[in-house]
Short mmCIF file of C-alpha atoms and ligand atoms in Angstrom, two decimals:
data_model
loop_
_atom_site.label_atom_id
_atom_site.label_comp_id
_atom_site.label_asym_id
_atom_site.label_seq_id
_atom_site.Cartn_x
_atom_site.Cartn_y
_atom_site.Cartn_z
CA MET H 23 0.51 -179.09 203.41
CA PHE H 24 1.05 -183.00 202.52
CA ILE H 25 3.86 -184.60 202.54
CA SER H 26 4.24 -188.20 202.60
CA PHE H 27 7.73 -190.48 203.30
CA GLU H 28 8.13 -193.87 200.73
CA GLY H 29 10.54 -196.67 200.69
CA LEU H 30 11.35 -200.43 201.60
CA ASP H 31 10.33 -201.45 204.84
CA GLY H 32 13.18 -200.76 207.17
CA SER H 33 14.61 -198.22 204.87
CA GLY H 34 14.74 -194.69 207.55
CA LYS H 35 11.51 -193.14 206.58
CA THR H 36 9.82 -193.36 209.91
CA THR H 37 12.91 -191.56 211.56
CA GLN H 38 12.83 -188.74 209.05
CA ALA H 39 9.58 -188.03 209.13
CA GLN H 40 9.30 -187.75 212.96
CA LEU H 41 12.25 -185.78 212.71
CA LEU H 42 11.17 -183.46 210.10
CA ALA H 43 7.29 -183.56 212.12
CA GLU H 44 9.94 -182.75 215.34
CA THR H 45 11.77 -179.31 213.23
CA LEU H 46 7.97 -178.09 211.76
CA ARG H 47 7.07 -178.33 215.23
CA SER H 48 10.06 -176.13 216.69
CA HIS H 49 9.18 -173.80 213.85
CA GLY H 50 6.45 -172.89 215.61
CA ARG H 51 3.94 -175.15 212.58
CA ASP H 52 1.40 -177.38 213.75
CA VAL H 53 1.98 -180.68 212.58
CA LEU H 54 0.24 -184.33 212.20
CA PHE H 55 2.27 -187.01 211.50
CA LEU H 56 0.33 -190.50 210.52
CA ARG H 57 1.62 -194.17 209.68
CA GLU H 58 -0.11 -195.74 206.65
CA PRO H 59 -1.67 -198.27 207.27
CA GLY H 60 -3.52 -196.76 210.38
CA GLY H 61 -4.49 -192.93 212.42
CA THR H 62 -8.43 -194.11 213.28
CA GLU H 63 -9.56 -196.89 214.70
CA ILE H 64 -11.26 -198.88 211.82
CA SER H 65 -8.19 -198.27 209.61
CA GLU H 66 -5.74 -199.64 212.62
CA ARG H 67 -7.95 -202.83 212.57
CA ILE H 68 -7.50 -203.21 208.83
CA ARG H 69 -3.66 -202.66 209.77
CA GLU H 70 -3.84 -205.53 211.98
CA ILE H 71 -5.59 -207.54 209.44
CA LEU H 72 -2.88 -206.99 206.90
CA LEU H 73 -0.23 -207.85 208.43
CA ASP H 74 -0.62 -210.98 210.75
CA LYS H 75 1.11 -213.56 209.30
CA LYS H 76 -1.64 -216.26 210.56
CA HIS H 77 -3.37 -214.40 206.80
CA LEU H 78 -0.42 -215.86 204.23
CA HIS H 79 -3.58 -216.98 201.92
CA MET H 80 -4.75 -213.44 201.26
CA THR H 81 -5.66 -212.91 197.82
CA GLN H 82 -3.82 -209.76 195.99
CA ILE H 83 -7.24 -207.77 195.78
CA SER H 84 -8.24 -208.46 199.19
CA GLU H 85 -5.05 -206.78 200.07
CA ILE H 86 -4.95 -203.70 197.87
CA LEU H 87 -8.83 -203.31 198.37
CA LEU H 88 -7.79 -203.27 202.05
CA PHE H 89 -5.04 -201.12 201.68
CA SER H 90 -6.76 -198.50 200.44
CA ALA H 91 -10.09 -199.26 202.20
CA ALA H 92 -8.08 -198.28 205.67
CA ARG H 93 -6.35 -194.81 203.51
CA ALA H 94 -9.83 -193.96 202.57
CA GLN H 95 -11.47 -193.63 205.74
CA LEU H 96 -8.01 -191.65 207.22
CA ILE H 97 -8.16 -189.03 204.33
CA SER H 98 -11.57 -188.20 205.27
CA GLU H 99 -11.20 -188.68 209.11
CA VAL H 100 -8.31 -186.78 209.85
CA ILE H 101 -6.04 -185.41 206.59
CA ARG H 102 -8.54 -183.80 205.09
CA PRO H 103 -9.52 -182.00 207.96
CA ALA H 104 -6.01 -181.62 209.17
CA LEU H 105 -5.54 -179.74 205.90
CA GLU H 106 -8.52 -177.59 205.80
CA LYS H 107 -7.77 -176.45 209.47
CA ASN H 108 -4.01 -175.32 207.88
CA CYS H 109 -1.87 -178.12 209.60
CA PHE H 110 1.32 -179.75 208.34
CA VAL H 111 0.35 -183.68 207.67
CA ILE H 112 3.36 -185.53 207.18
CA CYS H 113 2.13 -189.20 205.91
CA ASP H 114 4.33 -192.66 206.74
CA ARG H 115 3.52 -193.78 203.57
CA TYR H 116 1.04 -193.50 201.07
CA ALA H 117 -1.34 -193.90 197.49
CA ASP H 118 2.61 -194.84 196.13
CA SER H 119 3.02 -197.61 198.10
CA THR H 120 0.25 -199.37 196.72
CA THR H 121 1.63 -198.65 193.29
CA ALA H 122 4.69 -200.28 194.59
CA TYR H 123 4.12 -202.88 196.74
CA GLN H 124 0.74 -203.83 195.42
CA GLY H 125 1.36 -202.88 191.40
CA PHE H 126 4.92 -204.01 190.94
CA GLY H 127 5.50 -205.78 193.53
CA ARG H 128 2.45 -208.40 193.47
CA GLY H 129 1.87 -207.73 189.63
CA LEU H 130 -1.39 -206.46 189.82
CA ASN H 131 -2.59 -204.41 186.58
CA LEU H 132 -1.62 -201.12 186.90
CA GLU H 133 -4.34 -199.54 185.32
CA THR H 134 -6.13 -201.18 188.38
CA VAL H 135 -4.54 -200.05 190.57
CA ARG H 136 -4.62 -196.51 189.42
CA ALA H 137 -7.82 -196.62 189.31
CA ILE H 138 -8.08 -197.87 193.09
CA ASN H 139 -5.94 -195.57 194.09
CA ALA H 140 -8.10 -192.94 192.58
CA ALA H 141 -10.92 -193.95 194.22
CA ALA H 142 -9.47 -194.46 197.67
CA THR H 143 -7.62 -191.20 197.42
CA GLY H 144 -10.40 -189.01 195.83
CA GLY H 145 -7.70 -186.95 194.15
CA LEU H 146 -6.01 -185.95 196.72
CA TRP H 147 -2.03 -186.44 196.38
CA PRO H 148 0.88 -185.20 198.91
CA GLU H 149 2.67 -181.56 197.45
CA LYS H 150 5.73 -183.68 197.62
CA THR H 151 7.04 -187.65 198.97
CA ILE H 152 10.66 -187.74 199.60
CA PHE H 153 11.44 -191.18 198.57
CA LEU H 154 14.60 -193.05 200.56
CA ASP H 155 16.29 -194.76 198.53
CA VAL H 156 18.47 -197.70 200.20
CA PRO H 157 20.22 -201.39 198.53
CA ILE H 158 18.49 -204.22 199.74
CA SER H 159 21.04 -205.75 201.55
CA GLU H 160 21.37 -203.33 203.61
CA LEU H 161 17.89 -203.61 204.91
CA ILE H 162 18.66 -207.27 205.35
CA SER H 163 21.44 -206.07 207.63
CA ARG H 164 19.13 -203.46 209.75
CA ARG H 165 16.45 -205.71 209.77
CA GLU H 166 19.23 -208.70 211.64
CA LYS H 167 20.59 -205.89 213.72
CA SER H 168 16.93 -205.11 214.89
CA GLY H 169 16.38 -208.84 215.39
CA LEU H 170 12.77 -207.84 214.63
CA PRO H 171 10.08 -211.00 213.61
CA LEU H 172 9.00 -209.86 209.70
CA ASP H 173 4.77 -209.54 209.56
CA ARG H 174 3.24 -210.41 206.45
CA MET H 175 4.31 -207.79 203.57
CA GLU H 176 7.94 -208.52 205.54
CA SER H 177 8.03 -212.16 204.28
CA GLY H 178 7.48 -211.66 200.25
CA GLY H 179 11.43 -212.38 199.76
CA LEU H 180 14.13 -210.57 197.86
CA GLU H 181 12.65 -210.76 194.96
CA PHE H 182 9.46 -209.33 195.91
CA PHE H 183 11.32 -206.35 197.41
CA GLU H 184 14.07 -205.47 194.00
CA ARG H 185 10.13 -205.29 192.39
CA ILE H 186 8.84 -202.71 195.17
CA ARG H 187 12.56 -200.36 194.39
CA GLN H 188 11.93 -200.74 191.15
CA GLY H 189 8.48 -199.33 190.96
CA TYR H 190 9.94 -196.49 193.35
CA LEU H 191 12.09 -195.52 190.68
CA HIS H 192 9.64 -195.72 188.28
CA LEU H 193 7.32 -193.46 189.86
CA CYS H 194 9.87 -191.07 190.33
CA LYS H 195 10.21 -190.58 186.63
CA GLU H 196 7.18 -190.65 185.60
CA GLU H 197 6.58 -187.66 188.32
CA PRO H 198 9.74 -186.06 188.87
CA ARG H 199 8.37 -182.63 190.34
CA ARG H 200 6.42 -183.92 193.51
CA ILE H 201 8.55 -187.70 194.21
CA VAL H 202 12.41 -186.90 195.51
CA ARG H 203 14.43 -189.60 194.86
CA ILE H 204 17.02 -189.51 198.19
CA ASP H 205 19.86 -191.59 198.94
CA GLY H 206 19.38 -193.09 202.21
CA MET H 207 22.68 -194.66 202.99
CA ARG H 208 24.04 -191.65 204.54
CA SER H 209 23.66 -191.20 208.30
CA VAL H 210 20.12 -189.89 210.11
CA ASP H 211 21.23 -186.61 210.35
CA ALA H 212 22.83 -185.99 207.74
CA LEU H 213 19.61 -187.05 205.60
CA ARG H 214 17.60 -184.80 208.02
CA GLN H 215 19.87 -182.20 206.57
CA GLU H 216 19.42 -183.21 203.24
CA ILE H 217 15.88 -183.98 203.61
CA TRP H 218 14.98 -180.03 204.76
CA SER H 219 16.95 -178.26 202.12
CA VAL H 220 14.59 -180.38 199.86
CA LEU H 221 11.42 -179.48 201.79
CA ALA H 222 12.70 -175.50 202.68
CA SER H 223 11.29 -174.18 198.91
CA THR H 224 8.04 -176.11 199.49
CA PHE H 225 7.78 -174.61 202.60
CA THR H 226 8.45 -171.10 200.94
CA SER H 227 6.61 -170.84 198.12
N1 T5A Y 409 2.09 -201.53 202.56
C1 T5A Y 409 1.84 -200.17 202.69
C2 T5A Y 409 1.51 -201.69 201.43
O1 T5A Y 409 2.13 -202.82 200.96
N2 T5A Y 409 0.53 -201.39 200.43
C3 T5A Y 409 0.70 -200.05 201.04
O2 T5A Y 409 -0.48 -199.39 200.26
C4 T5A Y 409 0.77 -199.84 202.54
C5 T5A Y 409 0.17 -198.25 202.41
C6 T5A Y 409 3.66 -201.49 206.56
C7 T5A Y 409 3.56 -202.92 205.23
O3 T5A Y 409 2.66 -202.46 204.57
C8 T5A Y 409 3.24 -202.37 203.17
C9 T5A Y 409 4.85 -201.74 203.50
C10 T5A Y 409 5.25 -202.26 204.44
O4 T5A Y 409 5.62 -203.25 204.39
P1 T5A Y 409 5.18 -201.18 208.64
O5 T5A Y 409 5.23 -201.77 209.76
O6 T5A Y 409 4.17 -199.93 208.67
O7 T5A Y 409 4.18 -201.61 207.44
O8 T5A Y 409 6.47 -200.71 208.39
P2 T5A Y 409 7.34 -199.80 207.40
O9 T5A Y 409 6.55 -198.81 206.93
O10 T5A Y 409 7.75 -200.63 206.42
O11 T5A Y 409 8.52 -199.12 208.09
P3 T5A Y 409 9.31 -199.52 208.54
O12 T5A Y 409 9.18 -199.06 210.41
O13 T5A Y 409 9.57 -200.71 209.45
O14 T5A Y 409 11.12 -198.59 208.75
P4 T5A Y 409 11.25 -197.42 207.88
O15 T5A Y 409 10.02 -196.78 208.61
O16 T5A Y 409 11.37 -197.54 207.01
O17 T5A Y 409 12.28 -197.35 208.83
P5 T5A Y 409 12.59 -197.06 210.64
O18 T5A Y 409 13.27 -195.35 210.58
O19 T5A Y 409 12.05 -197.49 211.14
O20 T5A Y 409 13.97 -197.23 210.56
C11 T5A Y 409 14.32 -198.51 210.24
C12 T5A Y 409 15.59 -199.03 211.56
O21 T5A Y 409 16.96 -198.68 210.40
C13 T5A Y 409 17.69 -197.93 211.66
C14 T5A Y 409 16.61 -197.87 212.62
O22 T5A Y 409 17.21 -196.80 213.36
C15 T5A Y 409 15.79 -198.42 212.24
O23 T5A Y 409 16.73 -199.83 213.26
N3 T5A Y 409 17.56 -196.19 211.24
C16 T5A Y 409 18.87 -196.45 209.88
N4 T5A Y 409 20.35 -196.72 210.20
C17 T5A Y 409 21.30 -196.73 209.51
N5 T5A Y 409 21.34 -195.24 209.20
C18 T5A Y 409 20.22 -194.50 208.94
N6 T5A Y 409 19.86 -193.45 207.74
C19 T5A Y 409 19.12 -194.84 209.64
N7 T5A Y 409 17.51 -194.70 209.42
C20 T5A Y 409 17.11 -195.10 210.68
#
């Protein structure tokens, strides 16, 4: 089974994706936890290029092709082989990030984004996607508390992130059976429980 987590930077996806992986392991399941971009030698090298603030001049088409190249490599080397062994694959971001960030955020033509996603994924999509929805004001406050510097993608500005959030909401409406919006303004434990109950029916069906 393939499950992805989506949301804006700092929305708590990684925390929840890791908790889900731990819970599934405690139920005796084989689980592979991955983050995008990354997860193979080639994909990790592409990640460094994409997040490096030295590369502020990267063109939008280079950006989408690099995210997609990292994904194609991860699917071929890691995700498909794991799914063939009946492993649970939990991915912190997947191709919905490309639609939200490069399509809605950067403003690339959505048909072009769709075609690139189709080529990179070869039609492989998660059974369920959890979208953790958190207001941008809360994300800014979490980021300030963390004291961490912004990477290249995080330097896009407030309007960029508002467009991305609208993109995710659009995707939730377009694919309501796959993508589940969860209000991320709750405690880590309350979210963990809600996500588990949302996914429980998927695990047993
Ligand atoms: N990108 C990626 C694209 O543009 N296109 C693509 O196709 C893909 C795949 C990746 C960047 O690349 C972009 C999106 C990104 O900008 P990244 O470094 O991998 O960047 O970072 P993110 O995926 O954005 O993840 P982050 O690690 O920054 O944030 P998360 O995973 O959303 O959040 P998390 O769990 O690390 O939590 C963030 C902070 O909030 C706290 C945590 O303790 C942590 O400090 N927190 C909570 N606080 C209050 N309440 C809760 N419920 C909380 N849950 C967590």
